[in-house]
Amino acid sequence: MSSSPQHRPLEYVMSEEEKRAKAEAVRAGQATDEEEVWRCHVCHSHFDDPVILSPCGDTVCRKCVPADHLCPECKTPFNPDNLIPSKVALRAVASLHCMCPNRIQGCTVVLNVHDVDAHLNRECPQRIVECSLCHEKMPYLLVEKHQSTTCKNRMVHCSFFDLGCSVTMPQYELADHERTQYIAHIAMLRAALTHSRADHAQVGATLNATRDELRTTRDELRAAQGQLAASVEELHKVQAHQAEEKEVVEALIQEMTTLKGRVDELKRPVSPTAAGMTISRRLW
């Protein structure tokens, strides 16, 4: 098959441009010599539905078959009704895998060679896309940050938005807006300053009133502390008096107990003999 170097006609010589492109692809890790073998010499992509031209035997994609019926490599006339599907090329391409062409930029995906275009167009995070606002080209991963921070067409508020300027405009118009509306912006600053001073005065009055309330509360607390100390002292006196009264009561109880014992002793009946002995003892 002439798409392989050993099947090319002797007069075929690779152009310097093709040599440089192939060498660059191999050096960048985007292609190998084996991958280059299975590329169509018309569209320079890997074979898609490859067919063999007869009688020269060269292979091209079916969509790349020349309308002039001359082989694009050797210029040999071929029969357009005798295109032979190349199963060898089809199987070879189906087994070819390569790294994403954006490998150097950081994409590490390995995929089939036929999926490269789809990957680059829809999936590769390093694919080059246009910002929908300013049409600047950049890697897909940077678009969101670009549109939120540096895109000149992103919509922004005026720098005096918090002071009352509600204008929203593309970022590139901001400088002109602030330059042409500086008088209105100065008026907003003056009004904001006046309002701030009024707020400051009101806050000062509130602070003074609060300070007075704190002083009154402090005096009330001090008075309450004095009353509490007097109450504690009075309580101590009451407790001391109660202790004294308790001692008196305990002494009275002891004396009453003694008297009760004597009364009980006097109430006991006395026998005549004991009574006589008692009288004799007394007389004696």
C-alpha positions as CSV (number, residue, x, y, z in Angstrom):
1,M,0.0,0.0,0.0
2,S,1.6,3.2,-1.1
3,S,0.7,5.2,2.0
4,S,3.5,3.3,3.6
5,P,7.0,4.6,2.6
6,Q,8.0,1.3,1.0
7,H,5.0,1.4,-1.2
8,R,5.4,4.9,-2.5
9,P,6.6,5.3,-6.1
10,L,10.3,6.0,-6.4
11,E,9.7,9.5,-7.7
12,Y,7.8,10.5,-4.6
13,V,9.8,12.9,-2.5
14,M,8.4,14.4,0.8
15,S,8.4,18.2,0.6
16,E,10.4,20.2,3.1
17,E,7.2,21.5,4.6
18,E,5.9,18.0,5.2
19,K,9.1,17.0,6.7
20,R,9.1,19.9,9.1
21,A,5.5,19.3,10.1
22,K,6.1,15.6,10.7
23,A,9.2,16.3,12.7
24,E,7.5,18.9,14.8
25,A,4.6,16.6,15.5
26,V,6.9,13.7,16.6
27,R,9.0,16.0,18.7
28,A,5.9,17.4,20.5
29,G,4.7,13.9,21.2
30,Q,1.5,14.5,19.1
31,A,2.4,11.9,16.5
32,T,4.7,9.0,15.8
33,D,6.1,7.6,12.6
34,E,3.5,4.8,12.7
35,E,0.7,7.4,13.0
36,E,2.0,9.3,10.1
37,V,1.9,6.2,7.9
38,W,-1.9,6.1,8.2
39,R,-2.5,9.7,7.1
40,C,-4.3,10.6,3.9
41,H,-2.1,12.6,1.5
42,V,-5.1,14.8,0.4
43,C,-6.6,15.9,3.7
44,H,-3.5,15.1,5.8
45,S,-5.8,13.6,8.5
46,H,-5.8,9.9,9.5
47,F,-7.8,7.8,7.1
48,D,-11.5,8.0,7.3
49,D,-13.3,5.3,5.3
50,P,-10.1,4.5,3.4
51,V,-10.2,3.1,-0.2
52,I,-7.4,1.7,-2.4
53,L,-7.1,3.3,-5.9
54,S,-6.6,0.8,-8.7
55,P,-4.3,0.0,-10.3
56,C,-1.6,2.1,-8.5
57,G,-2.6,0.8,-5.0
58,D,-2.4,4.2,-3.2
59,T,-4.9,4.8,-0.4
60,V,-7.0,7.9,0.3
61,C,-10.1,8.7,2.2
62,R,-13.3,8.0,0.2
63,K,-14.2,11.7,0.6
64,C,-10.8,12.7,-0.9
65,V,-11.1,10.7,-4.1
66,P,-10.1,13.2,-6.8
67,A,-12.7,14.2,-9.4
68,D,-10.1,14.1,-12.2
69,H,-9.5,10.3,-11.5
70,L,-5.8,10.8,-11.1
71,C,-4.0,9.5,-8.1
72,P,-3.0,12.4,-5.9
73,E,0.4,10.8,-5.1
74,C,1.7,9.3,-8.4
75,K,-0.8,10.9,-10.8
76,T,-1.7,7.5,-12.3
77,P,-5.2,7.3,-13.7
78,F,-7.6,5.1,-11.7
79,N,-11.0,3.5,-12.2
80,P,-13.6,5.3,-10.0
81,D,-15.8,2.3,-10.2
82,N,-13.2,0.0,-8.8
83,L,-12.4,1.6,-5.3
84,I,-11.4,-1.1,-2.9
85,P,-12.1,-0.5,0.8
86,S,-8.8,-0.8,2.8
87,K,-9.6,-3.0,5.8
88,V,-5.9,-2.9,6.8
89,A,-5.8,0.9,7.0
90,L,-9.2,1.0,8.7
91,R,-8.1,-1.5,11.4
92,A,-4.8,0.3,11.8
93,V,-6.3,3.7,12.3
94,A,-8.9,2.2,14.7
95,S,-6.0,1.0,16.9
96,L,-4.0,4.3,16.8
97,H,-4.0,6.4,20.0
98,C,-2.3,9.6,20.7
99,M,-2.1,12.3,23.3
100,C,-4.1,15.4,23.0
101,P,-2.3,18.1,20.9
102,N,-2.6,20.4,23.9
103,R,-0.4,18.1,26.0
104,I,2.2,20.8,26.5
105,Q,-0.5,23.2,27.8
106,G,-1.6,20.6,30.4
107,C,-4.2,18.3,28.8
108,T,-3.1,14.7,29.6
109,V,-5.9,12.8,27.7
110,V,-5.0,9.9,25.5
111,L,-7.5,9.1,22.8
112,N,-8.1,7.5,19.4
113,V,-6.8,9.6,16.5
114,H,-10.3,9.9,15.1
115,D,-11.6,11.4,18.3
116,V,-9.0,14.2,18.4
117,D,-11.1,16.8,16.5
118,A,-14.2,16.1,18.6
119,H,-12.0,16.3,21.8
120,L,-10.4,19.6,20.7
121,N,-13.8,21.1,19.7
122,R,-15.9,20.1,22.7
123,E,-13.9,18.5,25.6
124,C,-10.3,19.6,25.9
125,P,-9.9,22.0,28.9
126,Q,-7.0,23.6,27.0
127,R,-8.8,24.1,23.7
128,I,-8.7,27.6,22.3
129,V,-12.0,29.3,22.4
130,E,-13.3,32.8,21.9
131,C,-14.6,34.9,24.7
132,S,-18.3,35.5,23.9
133,L,-18.0,39.1,25.1
134,C,-14.8,40.4,23.5
135,H,-13.9,37.5,21.1
136,E,-10.4,37.3,22.4
137,K,-9.0,33.8,22.0
138,M,-7.8,31.9,25.1
139,P,-7.8,28.4,26.7
140,Y,-11.2,27.3,27.7
141,L,-10.1,27.0,31.4
142,L,-9.4,30.8,31.5
143,V,-12.7,32.0,30.0
144,E,-14.6,32.3,33.3
145,K,-11.9,34.1,35.1
146,H,-11.3,36.4,32.1
147,Q,-15.0,37.3,31.9
148,S,-15.2,38.1,35.6
149,T,-12.0,40.1,36.0
150,T,-10.3,41.4,32.9
151,C,-12.6,41.2,29.9
152,K,-13.1,44.7,28.5
153,N,-16.7,44.0,27.5
154,R,-17.8,42.6,30.9
155,M,-20.6,44.7,32.5
156,V,-19.5,46.6,35.5
157,H,-21.1,49.2,37.9
158,C,-19.8,52.7,38.2
159,S,-17.2,53.2,40.9
160,F,-19.7,55.5,42.6
161,F,-22.4,52.9,42.6
162,D,-22.6,52.8,46.5
163,L,-23.0,56.6,46.5
164,G,-26.0,56.6,44.1
165,C,-24.7,56.3,40.5
166,S,-26.6,53.2,39.2
167,V,-25.2,53.2,35.7
168,T,-24.0,49.8,34.4
169,M,-21.7,49.7,31.4
170,P,-19.0,47.6,29.6
171,Q,-15.7,47.9,31.4
172,Y,-14.0,49.7,28.6
173,E,-16.5,52.6,29.0
174,L,-15.9,53.0,32.7
175,A,-13.1,55.5,32.4
176,D,-15.0,57.8,29.9
177,H,-18.1,57.6,32.1
178,E,-16.2,58.7,35.2
179,R,-14.4,61.4,33.3
180,T,-17.6,62.9,31.8
181,Q,-19.7,62.5,35.0
182,Y,-17.2,63.8,37.5
183,I,-19.4,66.8,38.5
184,A,-22.4,64.5,39.3
185,H,-20.0,62.2,41.2
186,I,-18.6,65.1,43.2
187,A,-22.2,66.1,44.1
188,M,-22.8,62.5,45.3
189,L,-19.7,62.7,47.4
190,R,-20.8,66.0,49.0
191,A,-24.2,64.7,49.7
192,A,-22.7,61.5,51.2
193,L,-20.3,63.6,53.3
194,T,-23.2,65.8,54.6
195,H,-25.2,62.7,55.5
196,S,-22.2,61.2,57.2
197,R,-21.7,64.2,59.3
198,A,-25.4,64.2,60.3
199,D,-25.1,60.5,61.2
200,H,-22.0,61.3,63.2
201,A,-23.7,64.0,65.2
202,Q,-26.6,61.7,65.9
203,V,-24.3,58.9,67.0
204,G,-22.5,61.4,69.2
205,A,-25.8,62.4,70.9
206,T,-26.7,58.8,71.4
207,L,-23.3,58.1,72.9
208,N,-23.7,61.0,75.3
209,A,-27.2,59.8,76.4
210,T,-25.9,56.3,76.9
211,R,-23.0,57.7,78.9
212,D,-25.4,59.5,81.2
213,E,-27.5,56.4,81.6
214,L,-24.5,54.4,82.5
215,R,-23.5,57.0,85.1
216,T,-27.0,56.9,86.7
217,T,-26.9,53.1,86.7
218,R,-23.5,53.1,88.3
219,D,-24.7,55.4,91.1
220,E,-27.8,53.2,91.6
221,L,-25.6,50.2,91.8
222,R,-23.3,51.8,94.4
223,A,-26.3,52.8,96.5
224,A,-27.7,49.3,96.2
225,Q,-24.3,48.0,97.3
226,G,-24.4,50.2,100.4
227,Q,-27.9,49.0,101.3
228,L,-26.8,45.5,100.8
229,A,-23.8,45.9,103.1
230,A,-26.1,47.5,105.8
231,S,-28.5,44.6,105.5
232,V,-25.7,42.1,105.9
233,E,-24.4,43.9,109.0
234,E,-28.0,43.9,110.5
235,L,-28.3,40.3,109.6
236,H,-25.1,39.5,111.5
237,K,-26.4,41.4,114.6
238,V,-29.7,39.4,114.5
239,Q,-27.8,36.2,114.2
240,A,-25.6,37.1,117.2
241,H,-28.7,38.1,119.3
242,Q,-30.4,34.8,118.3
243,A,-27.3,32.9,119.5
244,E,-27.4,34.7,122.9
245,E,-31.2,33.9,123.3
246,K,-30.5,30.3,122.4
247,E,-27.9,30.0,125.2
248,V,-30.4,31.5,127.7
249,V,-33.2,29.2,126.6
250,E,-30.8,26.2,126.9
251,A,-29.9,27.3,130.5
252,L,-33.6,27.7,131.4
253,I,-34.3,24.2,130.0
254,Q,-31.5,22.7,132.1
255,E,-32.7,24.5,135.2
256,M,-36.3,23.3,134.6
257,T,-35.1,19.8,134.2
258,T,-33.3,19.9,137.5
259,L,-36.4,21.4,139.3
260,K,-38.6,18.8,137.8
261,G,-36.3,16.1,139.2
262,R,-36.6,17.5,142.7
263,V,-40.3,17.8,142.4
264,D,-40.6,14.2,141.3
265,E,-38.5,13.2,144.3
266,L,-40.7,15.0,146.7
267,K,-43.8,13.5,145.3
268,R,-42.7,9.9,145.9
269,P,-44.5,8.2,149.0
270,V,-42.5,7.7,152.2
271,S,-42.8,4.6,154.5
272,P,-43.3,5.1,158.4
273,T,-40.0,3.5,159.2
274,A,-38.2,5.6,156.7
275,A,-40.2,8.6,157.9
276,G,-39.2,7.9,161.5
277,M,-35.6,7.5,160.6
278,T,-35.8,10.7,158.7
279,I,-37.3,12.5,161.7
280,S,-34.8,11.0,164.1
281,R,-32.0,11.9,161.8
282,R,-33.4,15.4,161.7
283,L,-33.8,15.5,165.5
284,W,-30.4,14.2,166.0
